[in-house]
CSV table of C-alpha atoms in Angstrom, one decimal:
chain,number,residue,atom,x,y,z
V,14,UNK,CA,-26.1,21.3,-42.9
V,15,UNK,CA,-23.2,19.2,-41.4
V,16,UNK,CA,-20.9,20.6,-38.9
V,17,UNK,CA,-18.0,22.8,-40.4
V,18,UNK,CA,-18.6,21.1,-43.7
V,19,UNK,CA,-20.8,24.4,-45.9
V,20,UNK,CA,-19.6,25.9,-49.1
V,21,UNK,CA,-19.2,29.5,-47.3
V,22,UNK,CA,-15.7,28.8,-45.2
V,23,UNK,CA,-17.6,26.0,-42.5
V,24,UNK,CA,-14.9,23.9,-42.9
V,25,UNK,CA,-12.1,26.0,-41.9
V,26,UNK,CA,-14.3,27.2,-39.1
V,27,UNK,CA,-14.9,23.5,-37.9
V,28,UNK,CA,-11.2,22.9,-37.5
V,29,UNK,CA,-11.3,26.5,-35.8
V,30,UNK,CA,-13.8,25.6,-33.5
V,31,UNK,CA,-12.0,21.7,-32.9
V,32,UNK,CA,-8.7,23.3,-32.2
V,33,UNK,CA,-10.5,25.9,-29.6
V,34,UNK,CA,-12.4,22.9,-28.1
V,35,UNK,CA,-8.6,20.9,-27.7
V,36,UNK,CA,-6.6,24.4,-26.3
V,37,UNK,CA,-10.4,24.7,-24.1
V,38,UNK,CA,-9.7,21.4,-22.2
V,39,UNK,CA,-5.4,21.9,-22.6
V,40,UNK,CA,-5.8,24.7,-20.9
V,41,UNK,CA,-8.4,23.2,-18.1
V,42,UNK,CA,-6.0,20.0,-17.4
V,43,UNK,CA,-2.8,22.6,-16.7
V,44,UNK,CA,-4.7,24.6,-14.6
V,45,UNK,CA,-5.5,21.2,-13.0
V,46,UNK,CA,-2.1,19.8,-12.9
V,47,UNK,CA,-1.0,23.4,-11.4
V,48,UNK,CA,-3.9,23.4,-9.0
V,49,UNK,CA,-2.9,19.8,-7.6
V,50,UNK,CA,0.7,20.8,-7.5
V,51,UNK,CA,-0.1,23.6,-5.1
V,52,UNK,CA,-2.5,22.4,-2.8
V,53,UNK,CA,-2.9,18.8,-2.9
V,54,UNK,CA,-5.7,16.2,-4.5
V,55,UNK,CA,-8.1,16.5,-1.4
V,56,UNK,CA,-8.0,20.5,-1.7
V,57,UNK,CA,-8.5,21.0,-5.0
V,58,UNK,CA,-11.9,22.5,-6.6
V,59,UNK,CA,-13.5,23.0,-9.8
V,60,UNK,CA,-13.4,27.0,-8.5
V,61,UNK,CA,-10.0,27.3,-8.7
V,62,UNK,CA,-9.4,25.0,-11.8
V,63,UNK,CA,-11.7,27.8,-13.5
V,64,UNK,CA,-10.0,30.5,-12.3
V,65,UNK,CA,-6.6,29.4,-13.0
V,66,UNK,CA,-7.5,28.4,-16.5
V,67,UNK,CA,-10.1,31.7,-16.4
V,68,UNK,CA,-13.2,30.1,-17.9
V,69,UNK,CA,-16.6,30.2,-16.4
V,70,UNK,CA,-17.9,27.0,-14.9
V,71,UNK,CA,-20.3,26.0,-17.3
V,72,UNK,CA,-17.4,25.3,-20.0
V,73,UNK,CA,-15.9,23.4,-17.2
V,74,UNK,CA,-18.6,20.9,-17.2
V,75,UNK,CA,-18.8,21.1,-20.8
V,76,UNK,CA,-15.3,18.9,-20.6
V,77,UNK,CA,-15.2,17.3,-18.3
V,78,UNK,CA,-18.1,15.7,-15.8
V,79,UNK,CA,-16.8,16.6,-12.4
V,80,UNK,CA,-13.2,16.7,-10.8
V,81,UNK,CA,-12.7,12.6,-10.5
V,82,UNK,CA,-12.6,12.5,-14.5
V,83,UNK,CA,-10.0,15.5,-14.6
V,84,UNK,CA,-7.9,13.8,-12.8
V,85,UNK,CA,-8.2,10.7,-14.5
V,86,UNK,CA,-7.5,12.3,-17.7
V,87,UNK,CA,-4.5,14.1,-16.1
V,88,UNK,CA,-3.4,10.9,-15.0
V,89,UNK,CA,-3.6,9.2,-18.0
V,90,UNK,CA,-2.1,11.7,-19.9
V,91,UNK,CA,1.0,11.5,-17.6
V,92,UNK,CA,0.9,7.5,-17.5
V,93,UNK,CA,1.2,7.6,-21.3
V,94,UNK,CA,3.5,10.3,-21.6
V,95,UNK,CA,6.2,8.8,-19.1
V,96,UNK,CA,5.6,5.6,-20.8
V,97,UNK,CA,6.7,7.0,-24.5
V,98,UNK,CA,9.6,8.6,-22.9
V,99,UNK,CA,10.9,5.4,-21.2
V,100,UNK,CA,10.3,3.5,-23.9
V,101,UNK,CA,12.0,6.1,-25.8
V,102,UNK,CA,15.6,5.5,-23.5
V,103,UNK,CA,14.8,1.3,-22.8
V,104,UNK,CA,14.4,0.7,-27.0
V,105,UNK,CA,18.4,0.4,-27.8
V,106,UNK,CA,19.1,-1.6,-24.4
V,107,UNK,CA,21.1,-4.5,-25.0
V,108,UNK,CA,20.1,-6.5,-21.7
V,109,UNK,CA,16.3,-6.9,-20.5
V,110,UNK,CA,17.3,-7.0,-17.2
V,111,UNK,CA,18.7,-3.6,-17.4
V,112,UNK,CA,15.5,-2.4,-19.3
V,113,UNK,CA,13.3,-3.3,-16.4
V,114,UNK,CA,15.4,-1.9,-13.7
V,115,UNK,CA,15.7,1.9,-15.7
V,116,UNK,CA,12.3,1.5,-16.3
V,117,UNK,CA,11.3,0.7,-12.7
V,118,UNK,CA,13.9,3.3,-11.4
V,119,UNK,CA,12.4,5.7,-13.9
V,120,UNK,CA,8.6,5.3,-12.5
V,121,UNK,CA,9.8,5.4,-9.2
V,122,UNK,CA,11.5,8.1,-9.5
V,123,UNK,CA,9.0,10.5,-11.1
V,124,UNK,CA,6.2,9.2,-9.2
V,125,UNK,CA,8.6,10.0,-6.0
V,126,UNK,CA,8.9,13.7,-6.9
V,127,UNK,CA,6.1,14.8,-9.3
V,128,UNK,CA,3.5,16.7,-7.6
V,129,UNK,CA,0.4,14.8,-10.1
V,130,UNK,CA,2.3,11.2,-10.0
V,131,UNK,CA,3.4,11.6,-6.1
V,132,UNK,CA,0.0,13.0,-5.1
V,133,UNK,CA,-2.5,10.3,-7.1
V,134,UNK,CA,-0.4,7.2,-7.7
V,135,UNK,CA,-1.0,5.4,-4.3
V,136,UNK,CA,-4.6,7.2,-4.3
V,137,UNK,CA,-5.5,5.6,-7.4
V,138,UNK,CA,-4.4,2.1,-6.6
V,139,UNK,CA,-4.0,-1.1,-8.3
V,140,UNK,CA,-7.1,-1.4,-10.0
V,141,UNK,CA,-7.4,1.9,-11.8
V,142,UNK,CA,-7.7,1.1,-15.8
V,143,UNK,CA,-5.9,4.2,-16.7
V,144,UNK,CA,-3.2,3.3,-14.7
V,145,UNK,CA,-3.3,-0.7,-16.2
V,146,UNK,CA,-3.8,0.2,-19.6
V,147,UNK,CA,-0.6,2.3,-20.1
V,148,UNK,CA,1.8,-0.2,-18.2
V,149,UNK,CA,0.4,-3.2,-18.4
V,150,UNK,CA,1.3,-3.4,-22.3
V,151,UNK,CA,4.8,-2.1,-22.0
V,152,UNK,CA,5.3,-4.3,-18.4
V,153,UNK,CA,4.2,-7.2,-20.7
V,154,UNK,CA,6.9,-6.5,-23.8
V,155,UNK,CA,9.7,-6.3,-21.5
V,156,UNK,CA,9.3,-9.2,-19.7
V,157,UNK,CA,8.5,-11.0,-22.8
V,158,UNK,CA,11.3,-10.4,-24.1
V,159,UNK,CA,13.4,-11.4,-21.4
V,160,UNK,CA,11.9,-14.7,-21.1
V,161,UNK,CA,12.9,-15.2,-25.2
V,162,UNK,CA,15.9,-14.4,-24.5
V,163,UNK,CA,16.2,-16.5,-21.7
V,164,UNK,CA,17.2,-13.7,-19.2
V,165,UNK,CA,14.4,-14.3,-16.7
V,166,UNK,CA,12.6,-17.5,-15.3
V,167,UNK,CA,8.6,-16.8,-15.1
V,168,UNK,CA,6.6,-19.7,-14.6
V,169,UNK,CA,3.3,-17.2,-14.4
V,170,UNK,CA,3.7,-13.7,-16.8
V,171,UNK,CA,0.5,-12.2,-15.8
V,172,UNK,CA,1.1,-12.6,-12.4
V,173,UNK,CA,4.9,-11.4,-12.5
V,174,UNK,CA,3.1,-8.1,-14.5
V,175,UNK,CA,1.0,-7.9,-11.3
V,176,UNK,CA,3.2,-8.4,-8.6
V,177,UNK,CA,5.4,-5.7,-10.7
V,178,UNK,CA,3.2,-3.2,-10.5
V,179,UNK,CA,1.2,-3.4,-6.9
V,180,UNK,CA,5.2,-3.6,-5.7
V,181,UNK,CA,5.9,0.0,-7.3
V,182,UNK,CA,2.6,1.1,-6.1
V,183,UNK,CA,3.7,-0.3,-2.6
V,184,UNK,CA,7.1,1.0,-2.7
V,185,UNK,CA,6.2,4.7,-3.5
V,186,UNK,CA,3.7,4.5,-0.9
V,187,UNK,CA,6.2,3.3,1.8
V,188,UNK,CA,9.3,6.0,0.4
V,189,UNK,CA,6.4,8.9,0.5
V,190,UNK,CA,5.7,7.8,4.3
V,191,UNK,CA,8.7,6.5,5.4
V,192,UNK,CA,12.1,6.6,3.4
V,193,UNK,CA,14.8,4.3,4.3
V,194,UNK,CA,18.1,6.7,5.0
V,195,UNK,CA,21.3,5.7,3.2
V,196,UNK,CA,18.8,3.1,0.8
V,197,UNK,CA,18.6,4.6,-3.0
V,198,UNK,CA,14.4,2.9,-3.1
V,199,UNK,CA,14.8,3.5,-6.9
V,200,UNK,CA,17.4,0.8,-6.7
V,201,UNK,CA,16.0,-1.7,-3.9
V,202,UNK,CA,12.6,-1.6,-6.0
V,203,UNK,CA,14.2,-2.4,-9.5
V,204,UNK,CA,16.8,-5.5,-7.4
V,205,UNK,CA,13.6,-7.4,-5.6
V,206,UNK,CA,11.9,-7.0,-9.4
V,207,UNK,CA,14.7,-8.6,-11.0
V,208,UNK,CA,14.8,-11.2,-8.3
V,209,UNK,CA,11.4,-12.1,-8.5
V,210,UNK,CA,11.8,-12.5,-12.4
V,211,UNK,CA,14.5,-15.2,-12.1
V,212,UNK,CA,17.9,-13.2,-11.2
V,213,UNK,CA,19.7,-14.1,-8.3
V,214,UNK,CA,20.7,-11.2,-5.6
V,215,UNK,CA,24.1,-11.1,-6.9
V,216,UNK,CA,22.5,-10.8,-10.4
V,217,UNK,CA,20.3,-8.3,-9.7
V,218,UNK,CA,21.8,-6.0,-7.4
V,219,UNK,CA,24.4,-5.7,-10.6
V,220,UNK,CA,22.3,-4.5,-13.1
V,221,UNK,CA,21.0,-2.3,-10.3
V,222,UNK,CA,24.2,-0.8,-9.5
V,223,UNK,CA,24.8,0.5,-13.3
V,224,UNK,CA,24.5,4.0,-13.8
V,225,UNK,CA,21.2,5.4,-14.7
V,226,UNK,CA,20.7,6.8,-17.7
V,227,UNK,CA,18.2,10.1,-17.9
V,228,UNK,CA,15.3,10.1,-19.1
V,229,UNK,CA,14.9,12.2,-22.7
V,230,UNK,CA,13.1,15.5,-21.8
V,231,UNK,CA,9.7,15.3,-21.9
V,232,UNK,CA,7.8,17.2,-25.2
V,233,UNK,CA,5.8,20.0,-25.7
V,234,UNK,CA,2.3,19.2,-24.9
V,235,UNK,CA,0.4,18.4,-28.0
V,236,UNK,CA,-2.6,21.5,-28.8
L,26,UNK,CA,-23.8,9.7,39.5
L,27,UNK,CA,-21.0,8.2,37.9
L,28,UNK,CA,-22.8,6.3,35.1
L,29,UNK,CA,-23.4,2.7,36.0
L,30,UNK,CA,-22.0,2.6,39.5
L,31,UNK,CA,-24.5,3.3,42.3
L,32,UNK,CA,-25.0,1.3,45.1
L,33,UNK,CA,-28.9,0.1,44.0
L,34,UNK,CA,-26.8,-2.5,41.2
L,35,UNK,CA,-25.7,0.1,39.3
L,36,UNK,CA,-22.8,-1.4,38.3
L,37,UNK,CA,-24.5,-4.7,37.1
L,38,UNK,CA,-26.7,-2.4,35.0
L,39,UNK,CA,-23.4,-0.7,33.2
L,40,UNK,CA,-22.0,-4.3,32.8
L,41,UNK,CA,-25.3,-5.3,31.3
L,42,UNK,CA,-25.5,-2.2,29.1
L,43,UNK,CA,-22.0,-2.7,28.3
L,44,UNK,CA,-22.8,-5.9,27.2
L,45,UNK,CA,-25.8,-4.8,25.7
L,46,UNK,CA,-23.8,-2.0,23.3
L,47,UNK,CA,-21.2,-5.0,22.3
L,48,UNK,CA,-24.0,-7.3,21.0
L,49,UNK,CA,-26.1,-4.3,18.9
L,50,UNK,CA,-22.3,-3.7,17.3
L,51,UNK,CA,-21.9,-7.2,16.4
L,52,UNK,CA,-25.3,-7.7,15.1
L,53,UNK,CA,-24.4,-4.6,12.8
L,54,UNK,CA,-21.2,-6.3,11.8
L,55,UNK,CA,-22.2,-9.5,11.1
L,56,UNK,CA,-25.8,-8.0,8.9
L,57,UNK,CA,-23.2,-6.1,7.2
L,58,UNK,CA,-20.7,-8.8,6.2
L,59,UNK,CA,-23.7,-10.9,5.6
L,60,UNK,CA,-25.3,-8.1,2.8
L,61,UNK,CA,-21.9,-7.6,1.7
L,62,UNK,CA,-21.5,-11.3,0.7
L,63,UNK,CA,-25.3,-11.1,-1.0
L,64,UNK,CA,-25.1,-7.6,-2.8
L,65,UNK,CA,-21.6,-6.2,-2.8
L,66,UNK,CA,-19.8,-3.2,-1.7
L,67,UNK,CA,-21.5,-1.1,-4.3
L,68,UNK,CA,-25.6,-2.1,-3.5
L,69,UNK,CA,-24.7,-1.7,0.5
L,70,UNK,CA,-27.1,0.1,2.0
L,71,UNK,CA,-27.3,1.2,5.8
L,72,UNK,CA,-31.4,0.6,5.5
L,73,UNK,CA,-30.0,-3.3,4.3
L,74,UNK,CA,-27.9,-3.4,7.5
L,75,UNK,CA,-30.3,-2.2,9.9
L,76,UNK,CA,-33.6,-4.4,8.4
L,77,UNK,CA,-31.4,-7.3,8.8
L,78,UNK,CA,-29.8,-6.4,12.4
L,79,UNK,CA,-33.4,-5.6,13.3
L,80,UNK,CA,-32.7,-1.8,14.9
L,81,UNK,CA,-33.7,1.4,13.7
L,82,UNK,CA,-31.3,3.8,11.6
L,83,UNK,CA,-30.7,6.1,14.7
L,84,UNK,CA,-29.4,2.9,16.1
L,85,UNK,CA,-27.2,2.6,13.6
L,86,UNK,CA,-25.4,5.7,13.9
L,87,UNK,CA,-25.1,5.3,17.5
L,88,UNK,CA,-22.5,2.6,16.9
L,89,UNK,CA,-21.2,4.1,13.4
L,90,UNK,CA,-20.3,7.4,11.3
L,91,UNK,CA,-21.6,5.9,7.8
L,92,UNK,CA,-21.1,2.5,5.6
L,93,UNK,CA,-17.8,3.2,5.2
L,94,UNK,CA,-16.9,3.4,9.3
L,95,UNK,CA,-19.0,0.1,9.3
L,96,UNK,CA,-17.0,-1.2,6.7
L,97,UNK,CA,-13.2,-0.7,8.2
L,98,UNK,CA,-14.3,-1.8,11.2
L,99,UNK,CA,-15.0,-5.1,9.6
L,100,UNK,CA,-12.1,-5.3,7.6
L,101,UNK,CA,-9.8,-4.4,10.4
L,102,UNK,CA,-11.8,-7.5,13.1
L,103,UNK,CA,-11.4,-9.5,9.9
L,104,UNK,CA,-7.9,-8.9,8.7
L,105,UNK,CA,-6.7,-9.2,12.6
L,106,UNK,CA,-9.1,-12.9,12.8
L,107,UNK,CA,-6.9,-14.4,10.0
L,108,UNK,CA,-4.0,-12.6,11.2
L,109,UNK,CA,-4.2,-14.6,14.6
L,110,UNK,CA,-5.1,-17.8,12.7
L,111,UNK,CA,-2.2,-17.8,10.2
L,112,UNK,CA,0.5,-17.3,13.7
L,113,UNK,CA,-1.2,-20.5,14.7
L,114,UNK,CA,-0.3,-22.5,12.1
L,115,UNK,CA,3.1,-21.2,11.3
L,116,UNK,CA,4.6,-20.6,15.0
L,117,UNK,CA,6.0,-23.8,14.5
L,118,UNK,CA,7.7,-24.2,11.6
L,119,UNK,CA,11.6,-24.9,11.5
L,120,UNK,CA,12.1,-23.0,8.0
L,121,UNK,CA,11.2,-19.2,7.8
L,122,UNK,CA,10.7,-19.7,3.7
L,123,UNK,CA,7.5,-22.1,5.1
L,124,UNK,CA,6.2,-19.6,7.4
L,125,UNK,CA,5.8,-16.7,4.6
L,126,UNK,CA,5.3,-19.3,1.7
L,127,UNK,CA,2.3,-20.6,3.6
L,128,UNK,CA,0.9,-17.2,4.9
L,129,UNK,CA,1.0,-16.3,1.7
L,130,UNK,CA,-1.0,-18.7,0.3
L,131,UNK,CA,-3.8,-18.4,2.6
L,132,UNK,CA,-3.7,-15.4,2.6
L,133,UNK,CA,-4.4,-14.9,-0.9
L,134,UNK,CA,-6.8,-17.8,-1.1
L,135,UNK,CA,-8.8,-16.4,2.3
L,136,UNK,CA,-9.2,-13.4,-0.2
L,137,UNK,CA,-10.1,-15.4,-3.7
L,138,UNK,CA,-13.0,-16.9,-2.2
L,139,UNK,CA,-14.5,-15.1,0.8
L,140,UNK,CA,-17.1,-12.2,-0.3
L,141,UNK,CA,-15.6,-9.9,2.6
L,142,UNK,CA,-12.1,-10.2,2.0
L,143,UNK,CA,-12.9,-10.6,-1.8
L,144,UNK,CA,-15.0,-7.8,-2.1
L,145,UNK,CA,-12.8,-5.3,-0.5
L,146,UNK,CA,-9.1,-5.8,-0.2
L,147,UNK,CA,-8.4,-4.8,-3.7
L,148,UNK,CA,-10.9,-1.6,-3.5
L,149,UNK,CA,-9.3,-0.8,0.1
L,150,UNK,CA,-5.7,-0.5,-1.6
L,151,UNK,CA,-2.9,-0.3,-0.5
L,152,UNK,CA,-2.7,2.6,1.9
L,153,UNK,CA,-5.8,1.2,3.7
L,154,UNK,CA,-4.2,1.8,7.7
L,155,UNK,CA,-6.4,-1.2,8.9
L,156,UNK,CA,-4.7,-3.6,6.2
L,157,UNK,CA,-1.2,-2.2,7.0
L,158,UNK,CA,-1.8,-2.2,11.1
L,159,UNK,CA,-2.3,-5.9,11.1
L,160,UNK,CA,-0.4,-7.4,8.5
L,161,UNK,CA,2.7,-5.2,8.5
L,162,UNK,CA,3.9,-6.4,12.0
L,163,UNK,CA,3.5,-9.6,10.9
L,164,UNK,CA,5.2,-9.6,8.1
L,165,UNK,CA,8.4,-8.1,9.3
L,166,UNK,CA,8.2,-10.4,12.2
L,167,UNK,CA,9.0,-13.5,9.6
L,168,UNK,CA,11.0,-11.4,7.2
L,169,UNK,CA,13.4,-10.6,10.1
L,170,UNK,CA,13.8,-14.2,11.1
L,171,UNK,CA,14.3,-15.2,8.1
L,172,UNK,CA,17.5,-12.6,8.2
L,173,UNK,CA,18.2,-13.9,11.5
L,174,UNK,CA,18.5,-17.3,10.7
L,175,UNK,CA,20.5,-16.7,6.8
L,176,UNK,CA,18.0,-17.5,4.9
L,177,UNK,CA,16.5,-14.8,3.0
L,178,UNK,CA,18.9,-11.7,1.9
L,179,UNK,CA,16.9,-8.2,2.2
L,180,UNK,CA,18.8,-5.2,1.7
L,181,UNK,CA,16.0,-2.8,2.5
L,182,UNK,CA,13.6,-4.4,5.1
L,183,UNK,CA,10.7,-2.3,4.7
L,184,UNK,CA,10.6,-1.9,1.2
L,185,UNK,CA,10.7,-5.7,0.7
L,186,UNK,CA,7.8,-5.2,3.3
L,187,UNK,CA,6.0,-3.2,1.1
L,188,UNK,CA,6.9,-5.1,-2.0
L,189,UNK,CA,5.1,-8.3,-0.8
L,190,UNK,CA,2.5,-6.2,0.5
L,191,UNK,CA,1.4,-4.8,-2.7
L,192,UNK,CA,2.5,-7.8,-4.3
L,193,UNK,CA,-0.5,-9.7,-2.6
L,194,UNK,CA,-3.1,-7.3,-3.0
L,195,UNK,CA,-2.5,-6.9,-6.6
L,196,UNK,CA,-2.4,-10.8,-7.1
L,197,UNK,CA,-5.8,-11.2,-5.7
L,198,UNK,CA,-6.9,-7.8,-8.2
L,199,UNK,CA,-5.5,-10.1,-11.0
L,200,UNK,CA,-7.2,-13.5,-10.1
L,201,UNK,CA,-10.0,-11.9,-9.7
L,202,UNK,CA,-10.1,-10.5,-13.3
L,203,UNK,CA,-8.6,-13.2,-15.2
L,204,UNK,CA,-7.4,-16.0,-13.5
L,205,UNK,CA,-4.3,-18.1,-15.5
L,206,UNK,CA,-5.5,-21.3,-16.3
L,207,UNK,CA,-3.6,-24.7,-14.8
L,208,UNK,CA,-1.8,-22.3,-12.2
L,209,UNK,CA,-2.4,-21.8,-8.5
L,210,UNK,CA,-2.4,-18.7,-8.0
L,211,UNK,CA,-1.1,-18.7,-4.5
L,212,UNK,CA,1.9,-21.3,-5.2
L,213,UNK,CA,3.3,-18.5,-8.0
L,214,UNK,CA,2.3,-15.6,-5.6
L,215,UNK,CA,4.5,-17.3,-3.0
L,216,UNK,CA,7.2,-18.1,-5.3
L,217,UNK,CA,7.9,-14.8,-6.6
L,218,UNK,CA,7.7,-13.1,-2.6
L,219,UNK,CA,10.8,-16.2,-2.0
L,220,UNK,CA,12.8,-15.0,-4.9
L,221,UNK,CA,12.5,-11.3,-3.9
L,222,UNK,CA,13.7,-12.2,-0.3
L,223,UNK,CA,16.8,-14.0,-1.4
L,224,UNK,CA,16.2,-17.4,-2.8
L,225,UNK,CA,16.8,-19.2,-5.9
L,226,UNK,CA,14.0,-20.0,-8.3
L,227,UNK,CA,14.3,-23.6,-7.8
L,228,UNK,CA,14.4,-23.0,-3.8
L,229,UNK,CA,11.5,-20.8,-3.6
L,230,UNK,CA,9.5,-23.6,-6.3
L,231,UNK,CA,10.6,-26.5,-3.8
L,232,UNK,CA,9.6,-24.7,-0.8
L,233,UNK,CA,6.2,-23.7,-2.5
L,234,UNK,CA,5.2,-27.1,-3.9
L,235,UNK,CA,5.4,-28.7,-0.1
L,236,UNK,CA,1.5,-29.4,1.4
L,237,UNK,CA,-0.3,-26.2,2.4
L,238,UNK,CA,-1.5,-26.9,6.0
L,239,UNK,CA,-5.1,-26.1,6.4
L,240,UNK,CA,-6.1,-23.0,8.7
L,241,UNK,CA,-7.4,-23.8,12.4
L,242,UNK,CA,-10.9,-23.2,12.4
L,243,UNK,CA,-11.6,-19.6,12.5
L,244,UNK,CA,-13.1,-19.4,16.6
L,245,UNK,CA,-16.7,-17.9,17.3
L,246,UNK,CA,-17.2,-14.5,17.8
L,247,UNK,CA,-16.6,-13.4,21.1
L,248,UNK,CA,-19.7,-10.9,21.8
């Protein structure tokens, strides 16, 4: 017989047992994302992701093959999420310049004072394909479009995307370790991205200096 | 007894162990780089290094706490070599743009085409304290002349710091994946690190497009 698919009520019973399975590993990832927030990537333990989200270790496993691919999927959960809501603010923007600096500012930002983005961002590191695959794309449409619409100068767009993203990396690294007093690093980050992308200072420390708009609140989690 | 420093030549036998220590390290090092460049970070094996540096394992962890000790310690000896090479060839020139253009380049072309530097860099991130310790001096060093002298226009020293230091790591990721066809990588790397400290698109393209210097020869290994 195929799964959830019998004449005696399987289907709905499928779906039942689908949506269990998605509020199963929900549940597991907030526990995670709580976990992390509390004590930090390097103490955190399958144990107390269990015991948070108060299923026995076995279903742990059944989701999810060891604490490395939690986090990933926390992380790209989070990547994606931010990303929509961004992309959400940037869409009406008038000037491309301005849509990469609220976007840089934005990332910084969060990644500056969320406990999951703070804690793995710099961990993670340049080459992590979660990480790639939800900004790379978006990275690639804004600066498109700037160079259409003759906004920015870039001889080399997949190496501007890259030199983008290991300088936020960089920079949220450095602030975490070392934060410049009286510098806003939201600001100095988006100015030296708008200079490398064809601006001159005087340019881009005055798209910078426009007020930044907030971010729309982020939605419910999907069950 | 004090170790090696009795009065029966004592203290010739300390110098001679001394020695003695400082070549079985090296020979470590330099059967690790060389199984690196055959097999890659992810095949290294401790039983590789020691077959080809001729010791036992024990050995081995006399000088080292696993592959990944072994594997700083190269990095750092290796990042510092280049380090010292790169100050050669620059210490002379009149226009700071030069200095960081050219350190630039070879530093990212040291890192497309040598298995160690290759291998690693991108893997070791950018948080690696090894990576930061040697090029971070350096790099403020010319950034702050560059101030000095009016040439480049950085707000926010150490994030622009930071910026090029990611920027390079995340260059080499990128060439490494998928290089751009009829670009030089380390020309457009360059350029964009000029623009971000201040100059004009068609000042950091001039400066970029003058002769890249070769390296001094890298010197033997002292033992």
């Amino acid at each position: 017989m195929a799964d959830g698919a019998d004449r005696t009520g399987g289907e709905a019973t499928g779906d039942r047992r689908a949506r269990k399975r998605r509020q199963t590993r929900r549940r597991l990832l907030d526990a995670a994302r709580t976990r992390l927030a509390e004590v930090g990537l390097d103490a955190l333990a399958v144990a107390d992701i269990t015991a948070r989200a108060d299923v026995g270790t076995g279903t742990f496993y059944n989701y999810f093959t060891g604490l490395d691919d939690t986090v990933a999927a926390l992380i790209e959960e989070e990547v994606e999420a931010l990303g929509r809501r961004i992309d959400a603010l940037t869409a009406t923007m008038a000037d491309p310049a301005e849509v990469i600096a609220v976007s840089l500012r934005h990332l910084m930002s969060t990644a500056a004072s969320d406990p999951v983005w703070g804690g793995f961002i710099v961990r993670l590191g340049i080459a992590h394909p979660s990480l790639v695959a939800a900004l790379g794309p978006r990275a690639s449409r804004d600066m498109q479009r700037g160079i259409d619409e003759g906004r920015f100068d870039i001889p080399n767009l997949p190496m501007a995307e890259e030199v983008a993203f290991g300088s936020v990396l960089s920079a949220i690294h450095a602030h975490q370790r070392s934060p410049v007093p009286d510098r806003d690093p939201t600001v100095d980050l988006a100015a030296y991205n708008l200079r490398l992308l064809g601006l001159t200072p005087a340019e881009a420390a005055e798209v910078c200096a426009r007020p930044l708009p907030a971010l729309p609140a982020a939605p419910e989690r999907a069950v």
